[in-house]
mmCIF file with all atom_site columns, C-alpha atoms in Angstrom:
data_model
loop_
_atom_site.group_PDB
_atom_site.id
_atom_site.type_symbol
_atom_site.label_atom_id
_atom_site.label_alt_id
_atom_site.label_comp_id
_atom_site.label_asym_id
_atom_site.label_entity_id
_atom_site.label_seq_id
_atom_site.pdbx_PDB_ins_code
_atom_site.Cartn_x
_atom_site.Cartn_y
_atom_site.Cartn_z
_atom_site.occupancy
_atom_site.B_iso_or_equiv
_atom_site.pdbx_formal_charge
_atom_site.auth_seq_id
_atom_site.auth_comp_id
_atom_site.auth_asym_id
_atom_site.auth_atom_id
_atom_site.pdbx_PDB_model_num
ATOM 1   C CA . MET A 1 1   ? 0.000  0.000  0.000   1.00 65.00 ? 1   MET A CA 1
ATOM 2   C CA . THR A 1 2   ? 1.359  3.399  -0.968  1.00 84.00 ? 2   THR A CA 1
ATOM 3   C CA . VAL A 1 3   ? 1.004  6.285  1.431   1.00 86.00 ? 3   VAL A CA 1
ATOM 4   C CA . SER A 1 4   ? 0.654  9.726  -0.121  1.00 93.00 ? 4   SER A CA 1
ATOM 5   C CA . PHE A 1 5   ? 1.786  13.131 1.076   1.00 89.00 ? 5   PHE A CA 1
ATOM 6   C CA . ALA A 1 6   ? -1.869 14.013 1.639   1.00 91.00 ? 6   ALA A CA 1
ATOM 7   C CA . ASP A 1 7   ? -2.319 10.883 3.780   1.00 91.00 ? 7   ASP A CA 1
ATOM 8   C CA . ILE A 1 8   ? 0.609  11.835 6.003   1.00 89.00 ? 8   ILE A CA 1
ATOM 9   C CA . ARG A 1 9   ? -0.571 15.434 6.358   1.00 89.00 ? 9   ARG A CA 1
ATOM 10  C CA . ALA A 1 10  ? -4.095 14.271 7.205   1.00 91.00 ? 10  ALA A CA 1
ATOM 11  C CA . GLU A 1 11  ? -2.760 11.960 9.919   1.00 91.00 ? 11  GLU A CA 1
ATOM 12  C CA . ILE A 1 12  ? -0.267 14.487 11.350  1.00 89.00 ? 12  ILE A CA 1
ATOM 13  C CA . PRO A 1 13  ? -1.595 18.050 10.848  1.00 86.00 ? 13  PRO A CA 1
ATOM 14  C CA . GLY A 1 14  ? 1.124  20.634 10.254  1.00 87.00 ? 14  GLY A CA 1
ATOM 15  C CA . VAL A 1 15  ? 3.768  18.052 9.387   1.00 88.00 ? 15  VAL A CA 1
ATOM 16  C CA . TYR A 1 16  ? 6.320  19.281 6.817   1.00 86.00 ? 16  TYR A CA 1
ATOM 17  C CA . ASP A 1 17  ? 5.100  22.889 7.161   1.00 88.00 ? 17  ASP A CA 1
ATOM 18  C CA . GLN A 1 18  ? 7.777  25.575 7.045   1.00 88.00 ? 18  GLN A CA 1
ATOM 19  C CA . ALA A 1 19  ? 8.244  25.759 10.837  1.00 87.00 ? 19  ALA A CA 1
ATOM 20  C CA . CYS A 1 20  ? 7.869  21.997 11.414  1.00 86.00 ? 20  CYS A CA 1
ATOM 21  C CA . PRO A 1 21  ? 10.856 20.155 12.959  1.00 88.00 ? 21  PRO A CA 1
ATOM 22  C CA . THR A 1 22  ? 10.674 17.678 10.075  1.00 88.00 ? 22  THR A CA 1
ATOM 23  C CA . ARG A 1 23  ? 12.483 20.250 7.940   1.00 87.00 ? 23  ARG A CA 1
ATOM 24  C CA . VAL A 1 24  ? 15.471 20.195 10.307  1.00 88.00 ? 24  VAL A CA 1
ATOM 25  C CA . VAL A 1 25  ? 15.536 16.387 10.426  1.00 89.00 ? 25  VAL A CA 1
ATOM 26  C CA . LEU A 1 26  ? 15.324 16.163 6.625   1.00 88.00 ? 26  LEU A CA 1
ATOM 27  C CA . ASP A 1 27  ? 18.207 18.604 6.319   1.00 88.00 ? 27  ASP A CA 1
ATOM 28  C CA . HIS A 1 28  ? 20.400 16.544 8.669   1.00 88.00 ? 28  HIS A CA 1
ATOM 29  C CA . VAL A 1 29  ? 19.478 13.061 7.467   1.00 89.00 ? 29  VAL A CA 1
ATOM 30  C CA . MET A 1 30  ? 19.106 13.664 3.744   1.00 89.00 ? 30  MET A CA 1
ATOM 31  C CA . SER A 1 31  ? 22.208 15.782 3.223   1.00 91.00 ? 31  SER A CA 1
ATOM 32  C CA . LYS A 1 32  ? 24.801 14.152 0.990   1.00 91.00 ? 32  LYS A CA 1
ATOM 33  C CA . TRP A 1 33  ? 27.240 13.584 3.846   1.00 95.00 ? 33  TRP A CA 1
ATOM 34  C CA . GLY A 1 34  ? 24.549 12.666 6.387   1.00 96.00 ? 34  GLY A CA 1
ATOM 35  C CA . VAL A 1 35  ? 23.233 9.885  4.161   1.00 95.00 ? 35  VAL A CA 1
ATOM 36  C CA . LEU A 1 36  ? 26.698 8.529  3.351   1.00 96.00 ? 36  LEU A CA 1
ATOM 37  C CA . VAL A 1 37  ? 27.834 8.530  6.987   1.00 97.00 ? 37  VAL A CA 1
ATOM 38  C CA . LEU A 1 38  ? 24.624 6.816  8.110   1.00 97.00 ? 38  LEU A CA 1
ATOM 39  C CA . MET A 1 39  ? 24.991 4.218  5.340   1.00 96.00 ? 39  MET A CA 1
ATOM 40  C CA . ALA A 1 40  ? 28.588 3.490  6.379   1.00 97.00 ? 40  ALA A CA 1
ATOM 41  C CA . LEU A 1 41  ? 27.409 2.891  9.932   1.00 98.00 ? 41  LEU A CA 1
ATOM 42  C CA . THR A 1 42  ? 24.848 0.279  8.855   1.00 97.00 ? 42  THR A CA 1
ATOM 43  C CA . ASP A 1 43  ? 27.729 -2.212 8.675   1.00 93.00 ? 43  ASP A CA 1
ATOM 44  C CA . GLY A 1 44  ? 28.373 -1.795 12.404  1.00 96.00 ? 44  GLY A CA 1
ATOM 45  C CA . THR A 1 45  ? 30.636 0.097  14.776  1.00 97.00 ? 45  THR A CA 1
ATOM 46  C CA . ILE A 1 46  ? 33.443 1.917  13.014  1.00 97.00 ? 46  ILE A CA 1
ATOM 47  C CA . ARG A 1 47  ? 36.429 4.038  14.035  1.00 95.00 ? 47  ARG A CA 1
ATOM 48  C CA . TRP A 1 48  ? 37.054 7.586  12.799  1.00 92.00 ? 48  TRP A CA 1
ATOM 49  C CA . GLY A 1 49  ? 39.787 6.773  10.274  1.00 92.00 ? 49  GLY A CA 1
ATOM 50  C CA . GLU A 1 50  ? 37.902 3.874  8.769   1.00 95.00 ? 50  GLU A CA 1
ATOM 51  C CA . LEU A 1 51  ? 34.753 5.989  8.540   1.00 95.00 ? 51  LEU A CA 1
ATOM 52  C CA . ARG A 1 52  ? 36.681 8.735  6.744   1.00 94.00 ? 52  ARG A CA 1
ATOM 53  C CA . ARG A 1 53  ? 38.076 6.199  4.240   1.00 95.00 ? 53  ARG A CA 1
ATOM 54  C CA . THR A 1 54  ? 34.641 4.637  3.728   1.00 96.00 ? 54  THR A CA 1
ATOM 55  C CA . VAL A 1 55  ? 32.932 7.960  3.015   1.00 96.00 ? 55  VAL A CA 1
ATOM 56  C CA . GLU A 1 56  ? 35.216 8.949  0.149   1.00 95.00 ? 56  GLU A CA 1
ATOM 57  C CA . GLY A 1 57  ? 35.674 12.654 -0.473  1.00 95.00 ? 57  GLY A CA 1
ATOM 58  C CA . ILE A 1 58  ? 34.546 13.911 2.934   1.00 96.00 ? 58  ILE A CA 1
ATOM 59  C CA . SER A 1 59  ? 36.892 16.327 4.681   1.00 96.00 ? 59  SER A CA 1
ATOM 60  C CA . GLU A 1 60  ? 37.822 15.883 8.337   1.00 95.00 ? 60  GLU A CA 1
ATOM 61  C CA . LYS A 1 61  ? 35.934 19.074 9.182   1.00 96.00 ? 61  LYS A CA 1
ATOM 62  C CA . MET A 1 62  ? 32.762 17.947 7.389   1.00 96.00 ? 62  MET A CA 1
ATOM 63  C CA . LEU A 1 63  ? 32.952 14.462 8.914   1.00 97.00 ? 63  LEU A CA 1
ATOM 64  C CA . ALA A 1 64  ? 33.303 15.938 12.402  1.00 96.00 ? 64  ALA A CA 1
ATOM 65  C CA . SER A 1 65  ? 30.413 18.334 11.811  1.00 96.00 ? 65  SER A CA 1
ATOM 66  C CA . THR A 1 66  ? 28.166 15.631 10.347  1.00 97.00 ? 66  THR A CA 1
ATOM 67  C CA . LEU A 1 67  ? 28.902 13.208 13.189  1.00 97.00 ? 67  LEU A CA 1
ATOM 68  C CA . ARG A 1 68  ? 28.223 15.906 15.816  1.00 97.00 ? 68  ARG A CA 1
ATOM 69  C CA . THR A 1 69  ? 24.889 16.708 14.191  1.00 96.00 ? 69  THR A CA 1
ATOM 70  C CA . LEU A 1 70  ? 23.827 13.071 13.889  1.00 97.00 ? 70  LEU A CA 1
ATOM 71  C CA . GLU A 1 71  ? 24.925 12.398 17.473  1.00 97.00 ? 71  GLU A CA 1
ATOM 72  C CA . LYS A 1 72  ? 22.948 15.412 18.722  1.00 96.00 ? 72  LYS A CA 1
ATOM 73  C CA . ASP A 1 73  ? 19.919 14.118 16.789  1.00 95.00 ? 73  ASP A CA 1
ATOM 74  C CA . GLY A 1 74  ? 20.191 10.765 18.583  1.00 97.00 ? 74  GLY A CA 1
ATOM 75  C CA . LEU A 1 75  ? 20.976 8.769  15.445  1.00 97.00 ? 75  LEU A CA 1
ATOM 76  C CA . VAL A 1 76  ? 24.676 8.086  16.095  1.00 98.00 ? 76  VAL A CA 1
ATOM 77  C CA . ALA A 1 77  ? 26.473 7.112  19.304  1.00 98.00 ? 77  ALA A CA 1
ATOM 78  C CA . ARG A 1 78  ? 30.075 8.169  19.929  1.00 97.00 ? 78  ARG A CA 1
ATOM 79  C CA . THR A 1 79  ? 32.216 6.117  22.307  1.00 96.00 ? 79  THR A CA 1
ATOM 80  C CA . ALA A 1 80  ? 35.611 7.470  23.359  1.00 93.00 ? 80  ALA A CA 1
ATOM 81  C CA . TYR A 1 81  ? 38.020 5.122  25.127  1.00 92.00 ? 81  TYR A CA 1
ATOM 82  C CA . PRO A 1 82  ? 40.604 6.488  27.601  1.00 90.00 ? 82  PRO A CA 1
ATOM 83  C CA . GLU A 1 83  ? 43.573 5.017  25.782  1.00 88.00 ? 83  GLU A CA 1
ATOM 84  C CA . VAL A 1 84  ? 46.803 6.280  24.285  1.00 89.00 ? 84  VAL A CA 1
ATOM 85  C CA . PRO A 1 85  ? 46.508 6.870  21.422  1.00 86.00 ? 85  PRO A CA 1
ATOM 86  C CA . PRO A 1 86  ? 42.829 7.874  21.783  1.00 86.00 ? 86  PRO A CA 1
ATOM 87  C CA . ARG A 1 87  ? 40.277 5.533  20.265  1.00 90.00 ? 87  ARG A CA 1
ATOM 88  C CA . VAL A 1 88  ? 36.829 6.753  19.243  1.00 94.00 ? 88  VAL A CA 1
ATOM 89  C CA . GLU A 1 89  ? 34.118 4.577  17.729  1.00 96.00 ? 89  GLU A CA 1
ATOM 90  C CA . TYR A 1 90  ? 30.811 5.459  16.129  1.00 98.00 ? 90  TYR A CA 1
ATOM 91  C CA . ALA A 1 91  ? 27.679 3.343  15.781  1.00 98.00 ? 91  ALA A CA 1
ATOM 92  C CA . LEU A 1 92  ? 24.025 3.767  14.957  1.00 98.00 ? 92  LEU A CA 1
ATOM 93  C CA . THR A 1 93  ? 21.700 4.117  17.920  1.00 98.00 ? 93  THR A CA 1
ATOM 94  C CA . PRO A 1 94  ? 18.437 2.140  17.985  1.00 98.00 ? 94  PRO A CA 1
ATOM 95  C CA . LEU A 1 95  ? 16.739 5.209  16.449  1.00 97.00 ? 95  LEU A CA 1
ATOM 96  C CA . GLY A 1 96  ? 19.432 5.329  13.766  1.00 97.00 ? 96  GLY A CA 1
ATOM 97  C CA . ASP A 1 97  ? 18.880 1.617  13.074  1.00 97.00 ? 97  ASP A CA 1
ATOM 98  C CA . GLN A 1 98  ? 15.145 2.242  12.634  1.00 97.00 ? 98  GLN A CA 1
ATOM 99  C CA . LEU A 1 99  ? 15.851 5.074  10.221  1.00 97.00 ? 99  LEU A CA 1
ATOM 100 C CA . MET A 1 100 ? 18.284 3.052  8.146   1.00 97.00 ? 100 MET A CA 1
ATOM 101 C CA . GLU A 1 101 ? 15.949 0.046  7.940   1.00 96.00 ? 101 GLU A CA 1
ATOM 102 C CA . ARG A 1 102 ? 13.634 2.376  6.058   1.00 94.00 ? 102 ARG A CA 1
ATOM 103 C CA . MET A 1 103 ? 16.274 4.326  4.146   1.00 94.00 ? 103 MET A CA 1
ATOM 104 C CA . MET A 1 104 ? 18.374 1.466  2.763   1.00 95.00 ? 104 MET A CA 1
ATOM 105 C CA . PRO A 1 105 ? 15.739 0.300  0.250   1.00 94.00 ? 105 PRO A CA 1
ATOM 106 C CA . LEU A 1 106 ? 15.648 3.862  -1.134  1.00 92.00 ? 106 LEU A CA 1
ATOM 107 C CA . MET A 1 107 ? 19.454 3.967  -1.274  1.00 93.00 ? 107 MET A CA 1
ATOM 108 C CA . ALA A 1 108 ? 19.522 0.599  -3.089  1.00 94.00 ? 108 ALA A CA 1
ATOM 109 C CA . TRP A 1 109 ? 16.993 1.939  -5.615  1.00 92.00 ? 109 TRP A CA 1
ATOM 110 C CA . ILE A 1 110 ? 19.114 5.058  -6.153  1.00 92.00 ? 110 ILE A CA 1
ATOM 111 C CA . GLY A 1 111 ? 22.214 2.894  -6.646  1.00 92.00 ? 111 GLY A CA 1
ATOM 112 C CA . GLU A 1 112 ? 20.404 0.813  -9.252  1.00 94.00 ? 112 GLU A CA 1
ATOM 113 C CA . ASN A 1 113 ? 18.930 3.758  -11.156 1.00 94.00 ? 113 ASN A CA 1
ATOM 114 C CA . ALA A 1 114 ? 21.342 6.672  -10.713 1.00 93.00 ? 114 ALA A CA 1
ATOM 115 C CA . ALA A 1 115 ? 23.261 6.127  -13.975 1.00 93.00 ? 115 ALA A CA 1
ATOM 116 C CA . ASP A 1 116 ? 20.046 6.060  -16.040 1.00 93.00 ? 116 ASP A CA 1
ATOM 117 C CA . ILE A 1 117 ? 18.675 9.125  -14.269 1.00 93.00 ? 117 ILE A CA 1
ATOM 118 C CA . VAL A 1 118 ? 21.883 11.145 -14.714 1.00 92.00 ? 118 VAL A CA 1
ATOM 119 C CA . GLU A 1 119 ? 22.123 10.136 -18.401 1.00 89.00 ? 119 GLU A CA 1
ATOM 120 C CA . ARG A 1 120 ? 18.780 11.793 -19.211 1.00 84.00 ? 120 ARG A CA 1
#
């Protein structure tokens, strides 16, 4: 069964309006770097360096900013270990797992169709 925009708005009045918090969440989650970082974390806990290599093209500054935002949103958990050298790991939270269960089919569809879409 397909749910329409009208269906969602009827069920949750005011959702997606200009001042609705959904706009902030969409900005964080659907940004290019937000999506790629979240996708990388679907494979499990990952350290900073490995995450940076996995998300090709992201700068250290943008990775740090994206991770801070996603952590603040409750989608990513950061664990710092009191070791020398310092070790920091990132993982999806249960909320992040729920999000990615829904997002990964969309990302698979994009992966399958991107070349045809861009060719047009």
